[in-house]
Coordinates of C-alpha atoms in Angstrom, one line a residue:
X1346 CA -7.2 -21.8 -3.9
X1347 CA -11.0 -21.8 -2.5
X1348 CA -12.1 -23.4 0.6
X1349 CA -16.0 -23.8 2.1
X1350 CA -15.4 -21.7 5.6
X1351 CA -19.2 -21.6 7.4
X1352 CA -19.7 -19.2 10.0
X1353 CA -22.6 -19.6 13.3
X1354 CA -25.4 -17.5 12.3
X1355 CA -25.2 -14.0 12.9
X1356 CA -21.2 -13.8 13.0
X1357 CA -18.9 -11.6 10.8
X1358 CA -16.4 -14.1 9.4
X1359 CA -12.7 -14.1 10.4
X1360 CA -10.8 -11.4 8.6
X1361 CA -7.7 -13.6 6.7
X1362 CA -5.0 -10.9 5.9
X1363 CA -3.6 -13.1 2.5
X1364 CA -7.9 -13.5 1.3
X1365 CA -10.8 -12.0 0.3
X1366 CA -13.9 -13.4 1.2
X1367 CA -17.6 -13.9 -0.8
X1368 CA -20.4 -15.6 0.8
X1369 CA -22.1 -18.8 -1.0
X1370 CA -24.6 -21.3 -0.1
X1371 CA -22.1 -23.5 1.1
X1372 CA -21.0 -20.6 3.6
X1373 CA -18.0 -18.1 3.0
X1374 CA -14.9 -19.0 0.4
X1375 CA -11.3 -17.7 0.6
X1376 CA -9.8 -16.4 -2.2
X1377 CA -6.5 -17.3 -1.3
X1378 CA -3.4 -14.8 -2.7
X1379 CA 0.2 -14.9 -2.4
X1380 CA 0.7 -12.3 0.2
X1381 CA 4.2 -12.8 0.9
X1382 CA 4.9 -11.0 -2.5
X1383 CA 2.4 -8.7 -2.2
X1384 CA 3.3 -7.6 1.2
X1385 CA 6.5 -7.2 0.0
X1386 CA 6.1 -5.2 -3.0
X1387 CA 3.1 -2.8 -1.4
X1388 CA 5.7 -1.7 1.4
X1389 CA 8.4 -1.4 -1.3
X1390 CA 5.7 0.9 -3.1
X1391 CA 5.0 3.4 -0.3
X1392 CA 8.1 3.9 0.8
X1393 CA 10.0 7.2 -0.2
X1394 CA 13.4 6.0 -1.4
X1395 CA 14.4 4.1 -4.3
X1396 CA 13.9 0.7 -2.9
X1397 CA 12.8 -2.1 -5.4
X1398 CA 11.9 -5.6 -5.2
X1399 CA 13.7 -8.4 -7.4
X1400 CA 12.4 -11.5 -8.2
X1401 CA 15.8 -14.0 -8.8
X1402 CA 14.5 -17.4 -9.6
X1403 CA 12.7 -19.5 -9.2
X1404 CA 14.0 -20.4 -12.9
X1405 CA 17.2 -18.1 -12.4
X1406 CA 20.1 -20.5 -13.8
X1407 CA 22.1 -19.7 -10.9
X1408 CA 19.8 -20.4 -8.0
X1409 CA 21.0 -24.1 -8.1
X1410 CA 17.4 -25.2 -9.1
X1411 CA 14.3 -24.2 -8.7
X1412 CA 15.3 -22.0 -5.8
X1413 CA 13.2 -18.6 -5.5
X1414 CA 15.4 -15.4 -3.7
X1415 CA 13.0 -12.5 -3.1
X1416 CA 15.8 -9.5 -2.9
X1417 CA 14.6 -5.6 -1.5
X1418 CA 17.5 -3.6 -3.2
X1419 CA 18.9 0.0 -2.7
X1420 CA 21.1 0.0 -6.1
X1421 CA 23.1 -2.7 -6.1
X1422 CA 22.8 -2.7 -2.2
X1423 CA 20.3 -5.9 -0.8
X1424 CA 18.6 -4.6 1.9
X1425 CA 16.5 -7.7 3.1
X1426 CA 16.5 -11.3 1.5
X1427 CA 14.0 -13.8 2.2
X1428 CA 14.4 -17.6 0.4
X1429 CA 10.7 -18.9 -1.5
X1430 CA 10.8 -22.7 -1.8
X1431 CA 8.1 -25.8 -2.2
X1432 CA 8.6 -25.2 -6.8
X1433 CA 10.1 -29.2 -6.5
X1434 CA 8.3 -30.3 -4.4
X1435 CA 8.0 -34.6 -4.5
X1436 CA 6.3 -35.9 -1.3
X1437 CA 8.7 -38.3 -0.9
X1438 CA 8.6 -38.7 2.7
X1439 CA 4.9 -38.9 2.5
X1440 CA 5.3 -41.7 -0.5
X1441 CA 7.5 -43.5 2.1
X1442 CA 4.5 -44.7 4.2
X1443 CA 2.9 -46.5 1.1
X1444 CA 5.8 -48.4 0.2
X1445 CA 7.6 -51.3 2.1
X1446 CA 10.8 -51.0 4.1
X1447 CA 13.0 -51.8 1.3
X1448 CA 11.5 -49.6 -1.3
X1449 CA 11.7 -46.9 0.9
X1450 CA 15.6 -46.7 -0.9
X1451 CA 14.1 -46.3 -4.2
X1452 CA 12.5 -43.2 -2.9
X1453 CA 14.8 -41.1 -0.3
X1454 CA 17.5 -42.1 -3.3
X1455 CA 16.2 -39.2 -4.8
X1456 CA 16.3 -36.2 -2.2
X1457 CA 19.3 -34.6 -2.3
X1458 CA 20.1 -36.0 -6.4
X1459 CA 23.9 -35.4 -5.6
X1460 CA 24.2 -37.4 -2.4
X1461 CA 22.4 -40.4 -3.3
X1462 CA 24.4 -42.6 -1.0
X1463 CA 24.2 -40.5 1.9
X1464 CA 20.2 -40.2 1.8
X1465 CA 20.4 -43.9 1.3
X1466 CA 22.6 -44.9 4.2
X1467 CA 21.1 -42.8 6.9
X1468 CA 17.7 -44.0 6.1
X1469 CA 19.0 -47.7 6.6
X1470 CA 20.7 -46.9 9.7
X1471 CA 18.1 -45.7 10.9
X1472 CA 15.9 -48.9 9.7
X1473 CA 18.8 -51.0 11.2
X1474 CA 18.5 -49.3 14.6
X1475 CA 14.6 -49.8 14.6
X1476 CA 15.1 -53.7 13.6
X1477 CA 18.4 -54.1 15.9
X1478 CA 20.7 -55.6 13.7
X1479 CA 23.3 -52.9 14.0
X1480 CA 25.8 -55.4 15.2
X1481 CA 24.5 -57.8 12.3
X1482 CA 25.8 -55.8 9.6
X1483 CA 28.7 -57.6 7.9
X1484 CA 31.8 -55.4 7.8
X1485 CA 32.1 -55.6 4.2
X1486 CA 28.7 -54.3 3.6
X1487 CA 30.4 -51.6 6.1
X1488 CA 33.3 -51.1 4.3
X1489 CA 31.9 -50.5 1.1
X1490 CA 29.4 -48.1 2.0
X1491 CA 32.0 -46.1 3.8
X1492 CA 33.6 -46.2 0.0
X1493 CA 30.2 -45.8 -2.0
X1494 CA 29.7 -42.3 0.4
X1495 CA 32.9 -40.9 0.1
X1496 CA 33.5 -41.7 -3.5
X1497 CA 29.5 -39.7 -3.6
X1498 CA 32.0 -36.7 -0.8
X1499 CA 33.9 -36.5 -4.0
X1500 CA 31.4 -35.8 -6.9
X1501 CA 29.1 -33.8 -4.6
X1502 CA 32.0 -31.5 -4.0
X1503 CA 32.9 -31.3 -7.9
X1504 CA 29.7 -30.3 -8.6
X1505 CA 29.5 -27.7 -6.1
X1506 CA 32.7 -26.5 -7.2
X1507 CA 32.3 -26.7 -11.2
X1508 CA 28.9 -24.8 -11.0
X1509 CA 30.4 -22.0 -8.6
X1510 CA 32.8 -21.1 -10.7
X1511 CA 30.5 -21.3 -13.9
X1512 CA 28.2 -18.8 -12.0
X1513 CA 31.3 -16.6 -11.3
X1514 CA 32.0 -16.8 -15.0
X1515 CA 35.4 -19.3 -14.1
X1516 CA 34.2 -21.7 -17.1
X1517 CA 37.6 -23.7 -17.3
X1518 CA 36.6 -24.7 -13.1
X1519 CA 33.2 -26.1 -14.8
X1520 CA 34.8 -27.9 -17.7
X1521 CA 37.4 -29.7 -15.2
X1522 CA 34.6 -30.3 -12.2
X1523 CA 32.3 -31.9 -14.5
X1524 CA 35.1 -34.0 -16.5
X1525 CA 36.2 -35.4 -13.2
X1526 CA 32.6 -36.4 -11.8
X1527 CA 32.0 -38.1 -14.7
X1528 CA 35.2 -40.4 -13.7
X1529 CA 33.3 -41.2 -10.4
X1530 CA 29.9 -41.9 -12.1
X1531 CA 31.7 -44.3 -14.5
X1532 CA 32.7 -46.2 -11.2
X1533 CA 29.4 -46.0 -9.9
X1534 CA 27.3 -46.8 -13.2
X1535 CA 30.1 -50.6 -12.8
X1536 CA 29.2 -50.8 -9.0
X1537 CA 25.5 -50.2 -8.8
X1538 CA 24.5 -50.6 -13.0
X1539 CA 23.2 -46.6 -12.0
X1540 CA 24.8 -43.3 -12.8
X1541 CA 22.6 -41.4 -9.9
X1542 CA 19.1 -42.7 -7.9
X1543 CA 20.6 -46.4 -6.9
X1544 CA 18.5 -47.5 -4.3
X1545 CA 22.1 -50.0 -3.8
X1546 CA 22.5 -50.1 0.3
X1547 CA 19.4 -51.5 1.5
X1548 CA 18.6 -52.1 5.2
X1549 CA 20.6 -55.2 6.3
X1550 CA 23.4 -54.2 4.3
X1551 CA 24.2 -53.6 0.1
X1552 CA 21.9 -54.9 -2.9
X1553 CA 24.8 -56.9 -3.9
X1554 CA 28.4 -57.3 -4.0
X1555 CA 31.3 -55.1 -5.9
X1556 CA 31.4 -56.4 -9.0
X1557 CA 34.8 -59.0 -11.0
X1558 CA 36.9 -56.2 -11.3
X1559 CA 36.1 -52.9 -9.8
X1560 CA 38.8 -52.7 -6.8
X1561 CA 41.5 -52.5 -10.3
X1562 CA 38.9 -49.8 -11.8
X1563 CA 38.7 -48.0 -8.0
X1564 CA 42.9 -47.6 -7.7
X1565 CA 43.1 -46.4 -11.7
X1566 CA 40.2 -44.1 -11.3
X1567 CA 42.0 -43.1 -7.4
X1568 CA 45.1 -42.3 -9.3
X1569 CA 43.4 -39.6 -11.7
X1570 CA 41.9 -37.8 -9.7
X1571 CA 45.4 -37.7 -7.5
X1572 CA 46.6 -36.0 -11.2
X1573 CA 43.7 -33.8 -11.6
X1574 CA 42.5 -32.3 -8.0
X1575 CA 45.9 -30.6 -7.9
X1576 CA 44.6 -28.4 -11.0
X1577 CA 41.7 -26.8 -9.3
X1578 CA 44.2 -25.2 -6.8
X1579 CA 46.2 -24.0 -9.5
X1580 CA 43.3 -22.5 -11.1
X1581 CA 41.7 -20.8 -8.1
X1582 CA 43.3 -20.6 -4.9
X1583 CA 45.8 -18.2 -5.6
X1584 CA 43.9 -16.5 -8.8
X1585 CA 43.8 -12.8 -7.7
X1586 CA 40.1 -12.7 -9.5
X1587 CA 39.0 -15.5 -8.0
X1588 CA 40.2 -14.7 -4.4
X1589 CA 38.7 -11.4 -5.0
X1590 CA 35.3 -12.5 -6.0
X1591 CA 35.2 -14.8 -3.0
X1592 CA 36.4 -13.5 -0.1
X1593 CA 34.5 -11.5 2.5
X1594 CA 31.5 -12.6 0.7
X1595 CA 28.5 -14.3 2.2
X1596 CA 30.4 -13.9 5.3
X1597 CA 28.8 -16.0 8.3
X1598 CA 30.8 -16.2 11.7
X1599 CA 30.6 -19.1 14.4
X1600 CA 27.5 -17.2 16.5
X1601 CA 25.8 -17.3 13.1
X1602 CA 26.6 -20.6 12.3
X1603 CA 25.1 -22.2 15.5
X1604 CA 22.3 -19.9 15.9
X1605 CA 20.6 -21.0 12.3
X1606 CA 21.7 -24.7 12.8
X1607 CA 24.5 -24.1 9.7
X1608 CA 26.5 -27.8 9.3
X1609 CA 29.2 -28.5 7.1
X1610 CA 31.6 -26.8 5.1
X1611 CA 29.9 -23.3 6.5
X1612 CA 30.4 -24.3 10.0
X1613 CA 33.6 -25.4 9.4
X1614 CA 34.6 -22.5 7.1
X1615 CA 34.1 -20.6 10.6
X1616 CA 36.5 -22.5 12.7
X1617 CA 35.0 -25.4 14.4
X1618 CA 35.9 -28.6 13.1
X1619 CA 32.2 -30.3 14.1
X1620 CA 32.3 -33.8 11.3
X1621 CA 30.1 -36.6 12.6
X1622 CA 32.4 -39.0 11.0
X1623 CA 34.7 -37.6 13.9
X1624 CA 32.0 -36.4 17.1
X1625 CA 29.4 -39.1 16.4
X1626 CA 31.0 -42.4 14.2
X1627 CA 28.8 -44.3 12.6
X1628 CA 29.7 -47.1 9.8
X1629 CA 33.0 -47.6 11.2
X1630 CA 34.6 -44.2 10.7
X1631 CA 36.6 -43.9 13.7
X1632 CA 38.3 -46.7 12.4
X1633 CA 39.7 -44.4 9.4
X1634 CA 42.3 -41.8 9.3
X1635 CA 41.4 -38.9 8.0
X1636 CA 41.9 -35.1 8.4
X1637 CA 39.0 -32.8 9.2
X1638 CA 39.8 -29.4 7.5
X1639 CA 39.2 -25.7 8.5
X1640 CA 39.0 -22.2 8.0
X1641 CA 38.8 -19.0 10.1
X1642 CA 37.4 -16.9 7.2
X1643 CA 34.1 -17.7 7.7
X1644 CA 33.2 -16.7 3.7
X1645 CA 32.8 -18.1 0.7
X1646 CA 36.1 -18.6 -0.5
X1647 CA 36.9 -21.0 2.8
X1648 CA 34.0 -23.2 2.1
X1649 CA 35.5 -23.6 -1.2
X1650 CA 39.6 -24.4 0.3
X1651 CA 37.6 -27.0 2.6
X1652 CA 35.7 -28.5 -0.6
X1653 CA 39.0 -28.8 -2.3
X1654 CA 40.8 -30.2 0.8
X1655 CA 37.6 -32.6 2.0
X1656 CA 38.3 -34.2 -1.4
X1657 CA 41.8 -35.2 -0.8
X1658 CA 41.0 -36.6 2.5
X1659 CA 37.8 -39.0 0.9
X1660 CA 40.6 -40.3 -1.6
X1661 CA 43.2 -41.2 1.3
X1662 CA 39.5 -43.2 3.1
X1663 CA 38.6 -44.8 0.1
X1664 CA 42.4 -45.9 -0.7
X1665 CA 41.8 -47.2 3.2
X1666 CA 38.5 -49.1 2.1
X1667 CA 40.4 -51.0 -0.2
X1668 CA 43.2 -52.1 1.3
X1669 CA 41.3 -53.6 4.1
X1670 CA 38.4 -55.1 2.0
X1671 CA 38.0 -58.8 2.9
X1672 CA 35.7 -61.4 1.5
X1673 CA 32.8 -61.6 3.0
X1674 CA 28.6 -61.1 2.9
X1675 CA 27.1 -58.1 1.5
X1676 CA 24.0 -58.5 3.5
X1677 CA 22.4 -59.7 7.0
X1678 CA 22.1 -63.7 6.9
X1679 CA 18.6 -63.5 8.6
X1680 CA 16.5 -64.7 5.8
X1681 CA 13.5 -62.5 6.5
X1682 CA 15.2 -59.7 6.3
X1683 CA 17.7 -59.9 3.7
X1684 CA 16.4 -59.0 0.6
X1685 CA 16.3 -58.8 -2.2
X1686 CA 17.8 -62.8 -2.1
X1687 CA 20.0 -62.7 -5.0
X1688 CA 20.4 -60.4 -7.9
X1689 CA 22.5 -60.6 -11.0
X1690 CA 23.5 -58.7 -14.0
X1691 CA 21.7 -60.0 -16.9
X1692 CA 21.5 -58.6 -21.0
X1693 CA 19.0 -55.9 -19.4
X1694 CA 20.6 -54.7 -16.3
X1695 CA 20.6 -55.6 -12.5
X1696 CA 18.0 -57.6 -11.9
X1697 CA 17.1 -61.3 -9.9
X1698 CA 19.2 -63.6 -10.2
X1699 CA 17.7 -66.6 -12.9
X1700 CA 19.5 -69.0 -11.4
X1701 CA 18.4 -68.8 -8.1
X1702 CA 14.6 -67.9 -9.5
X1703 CA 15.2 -71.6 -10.9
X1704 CA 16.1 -72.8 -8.0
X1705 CA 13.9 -71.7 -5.4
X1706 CA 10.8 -72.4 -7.7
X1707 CA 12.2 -76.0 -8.5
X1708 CA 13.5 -77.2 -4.9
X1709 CA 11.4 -75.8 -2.1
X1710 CA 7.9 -74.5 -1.8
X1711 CA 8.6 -73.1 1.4
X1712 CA 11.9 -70.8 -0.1
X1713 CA 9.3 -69.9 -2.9
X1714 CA 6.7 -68.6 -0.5
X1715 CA 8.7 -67.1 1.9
X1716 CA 10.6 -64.9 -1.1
X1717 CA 7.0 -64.2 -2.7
X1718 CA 6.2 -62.7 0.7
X1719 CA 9.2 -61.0 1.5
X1720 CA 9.2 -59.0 -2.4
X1721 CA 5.8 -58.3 -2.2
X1722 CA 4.6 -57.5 1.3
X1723 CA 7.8 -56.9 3.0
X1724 CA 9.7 -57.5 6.2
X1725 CA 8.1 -55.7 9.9
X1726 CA 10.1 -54.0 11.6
X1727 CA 9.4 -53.5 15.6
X1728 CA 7.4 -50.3 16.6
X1729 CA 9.3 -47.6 17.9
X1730 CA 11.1 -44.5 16.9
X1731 CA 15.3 -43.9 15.7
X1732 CA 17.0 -40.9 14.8
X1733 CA 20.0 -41.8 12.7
X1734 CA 22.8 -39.0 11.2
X1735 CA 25.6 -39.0 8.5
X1736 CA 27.8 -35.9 7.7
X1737 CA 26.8 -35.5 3.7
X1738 CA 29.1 -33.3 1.9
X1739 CA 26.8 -29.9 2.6
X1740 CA 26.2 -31.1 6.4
X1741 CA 24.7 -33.1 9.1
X1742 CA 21.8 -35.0 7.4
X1743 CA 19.4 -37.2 9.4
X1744 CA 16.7 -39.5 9.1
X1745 CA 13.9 -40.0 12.1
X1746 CA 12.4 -43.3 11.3
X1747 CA 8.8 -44.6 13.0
X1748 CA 7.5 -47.5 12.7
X1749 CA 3.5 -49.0 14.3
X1750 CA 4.9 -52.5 13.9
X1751 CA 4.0 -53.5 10.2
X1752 CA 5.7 -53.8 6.8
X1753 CA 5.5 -50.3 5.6
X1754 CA 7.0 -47.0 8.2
X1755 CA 4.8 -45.2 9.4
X1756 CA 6.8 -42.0 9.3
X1757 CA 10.3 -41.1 7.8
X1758 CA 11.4 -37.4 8.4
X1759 CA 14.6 -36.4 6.9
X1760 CA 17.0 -33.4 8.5
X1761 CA 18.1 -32.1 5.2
X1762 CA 21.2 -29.9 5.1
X1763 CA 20.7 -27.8 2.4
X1764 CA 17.3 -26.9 4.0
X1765 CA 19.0 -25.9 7.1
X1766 CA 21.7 -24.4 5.7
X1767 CA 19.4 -22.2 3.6
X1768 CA 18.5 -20.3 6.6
X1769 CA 21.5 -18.4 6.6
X1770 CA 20.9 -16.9 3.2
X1771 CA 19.8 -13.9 4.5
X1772 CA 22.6 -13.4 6.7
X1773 CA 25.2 -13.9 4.1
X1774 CA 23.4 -11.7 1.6
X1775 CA 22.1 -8.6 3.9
X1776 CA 23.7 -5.6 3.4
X1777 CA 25.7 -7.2 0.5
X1778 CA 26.0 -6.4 -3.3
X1779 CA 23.5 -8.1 -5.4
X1780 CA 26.2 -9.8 -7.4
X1781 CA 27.6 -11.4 -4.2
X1782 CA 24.5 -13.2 -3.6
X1783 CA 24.8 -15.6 -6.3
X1784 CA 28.6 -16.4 -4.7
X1785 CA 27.0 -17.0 -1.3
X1786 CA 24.4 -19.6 -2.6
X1787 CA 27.1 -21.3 -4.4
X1788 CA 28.9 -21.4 -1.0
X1789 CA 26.0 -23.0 0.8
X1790 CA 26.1 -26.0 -2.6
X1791 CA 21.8 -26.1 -1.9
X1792 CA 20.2 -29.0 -3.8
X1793 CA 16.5 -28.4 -4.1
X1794 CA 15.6 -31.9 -4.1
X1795 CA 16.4 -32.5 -0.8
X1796 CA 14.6 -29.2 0.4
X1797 CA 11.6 -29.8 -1.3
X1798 CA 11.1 -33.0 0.0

């Protein structure tokens, strides 16, 4: 990378310690290099012992994605671990500020690609607090996120523990993870006409309502996975291997926890039973009884008990979402908010509703217009600032919102977990075996799309 620098007459240009420097007519240009590498490996170099640098990733397939570890190792020893990210990089909180409110969905949707719903619903609670309607969000529109995020608890956590035990080498943990989440995505590709990236719960409330018989498809599918989840203990928590693969490895105490800002399953794997569905309710949660589980091992093979456990406490919520679902609105009844007005499923997916198309264009002018300007341009929402969180299956993820005052925000910042919770990488790995270190990122369950944001 090369960038014009000019200097006053008669100065030496700044020394830059990652770039060499060559004068031009435009003034002096930076060669920029990666010196975090090169630092790296040049101390490696002089130094007398038998020290070596190791490149895992970024296109490692257990790094969970484009995730780059930069390991110093003595043997199998790791002597000092440093995390390289910004290889998925999207811009999608920059992307936010040239879209409306309502497509902003379409975009934080895609963060963290295995918690879909959660990036989703703390964006538009945040929206919601900005706009003031919190009080104006019907409860079945409520309700059913509650279900839509813990139904996402449950596939989240079957990912994290299918592709742990793949990268331990436990391929039969893989093969039942994976048949299971497809189980869930059946029920979400019938709910939202999407497998993953829905853009479904949209500020003011849901893009539309369940639809003619998913509650019957909810309880079967609920049933399942009562059958199945029982098989991952038998597999794992008493398998001597397993255990022995697992435990005492990336090893991170409560001191640890709080002083990298660790949330989740690690912070819970070290005793403190810190769920913001519990400490801070949002969406109704305090209404739901549930069981927040712990662990005093503070390893990796806790944060895999709590996984397990966490998903038998989202099936006992989501049995709770639909024994108290009443008939109701899906959405805010404040016209210039609610949108989009109607949608259907037609021959080519979800999309608006013809009938109401037809009837807005062939009744009132004024309806026409006002859902012309409401699609295109976009509701305002009142200037001002909110700070909204969820607890997503890896941790505490939250969404600062800013708005100037128009249609589009003018700043959406997004508390990731898994970016957080990579911090503590180093800590976990340090002084460990290099073979441990791909158990202790499977522990922390990082998605890159939400780090790379």
């Amino acid at each position: 990378m090369s960038a014009p620098h000019e200097t006053p007459h008669g100065e030496a240009p700044p020394t830059a310690p990652h770039a060499t420097a060559r004068a031009t007519t435009e003034g002096t240009v930076y060669t920029v290099t990666g010196g975090d590498w090169d630092e790296v490996v040049q101390s490696a170099a002089k130094s007398d012992d038998e020290r070596i640098v190791v490149n895992m990733g970024p296109q490692h397939p257990s790094t969970h994605g484009v995730l780059r570890l930069i390991l110093e190792i003595d043997g199998e020893t790791v002597t000092e671990a440093r995390c390289g990210i910004g290889y998925l990089h999207t811009g999608i909180e920059k992307n936010l500020e040239f879209r409306n409110w309502t497509q902003g969905t379409t975009f934080v949707t895609r963060m963290d690609y295995l918690t879909s719903f959660f990036n989703e619903t703390a964006y538009c609670l945040g929206v919601e607090k900005l706009l003031g309607i919190e009080d104006d969000i019907p409860d079945r529109a409520t309700a059913l996120r509650v279900l839509l995020m813990e139904l996402n608890r449950l596939s989240s956590h079957l990912v994290a523990i299918a592709t742990g035990g793949m990268e331990l080498g436990a391929t039969t943990i893989m093969i039942y993870g994976f048949r299971d989440r497809e189980l869930i995505l059946d029920a979400y590709e019938l709910i939202t006409g999407l497998r993953m990236n829905h853009a479904f719960i949209r500020p003011g409330g849901l893009a539309q309502d369940l639809p003619a018989g998913a509650v019957d498809h909810l309880r079967g599918m609920i049933k399942t996975l009562r059958t199945n989840l029982p098989e991952y203990d038998k597999l794992a928590t008493g398998n001597p291997i397993f255990k022995a693969r697992m435990q005492d490895v990336g090893y991170l105490d409560l001191a640890g926890c709080m002083a990298l800002g660790a949330t989740g399953p690690i912070l819970r794997s070290a005793g403190l039973p810190h769920d913001l569905r519990r400490s801070d309710p949002y969406c109704g949660y305090e209404t739901y009884d549930f069981d927040v589980p712990t662990a005093e091992t503070c390893d990796a093979y806790g944060r895999f008990l709590i996984r397990l456990e966490e998903m038998h406490q989202s099936l006992r919520i989501v049995e709770q979402v639909l024994d108290r679902l009443e008939p109701g609105p899906v959405m805010v009844a404040d016209k210039k908010i609610a949108w989009p007005a109607q949608l259907a499923h037609g021959p080519d997916g979800l999309g608006n509703s013809l009938d109401h198309i037809k009837n807005i264009m062939g009744t009132s002018m004024e309806a026409l217009i006002h859902h012309f300007k409401l699609v295109t341009e976009g509701f305002r929402v009142p200037a001002g600032q909110a700070y909204a969180a969820v607890e997503s299956p890896k941790g505490e993820l939250g969404a600062h919102v800013v708005s100037d005052g128009g249609t589009r925000p003018y700043r959406v910042h997004f508390r990731d977990p898994s970016f957080a919770n990579l911090q503590s990488m180093a800590a976990m790995c340090e002084g460990g075996q290099v073979a441990d270190v791909i158990v202790a990122v499977a522990s922390i369950d990082p998605v890159m799309g939400g780090v790379d944001r």
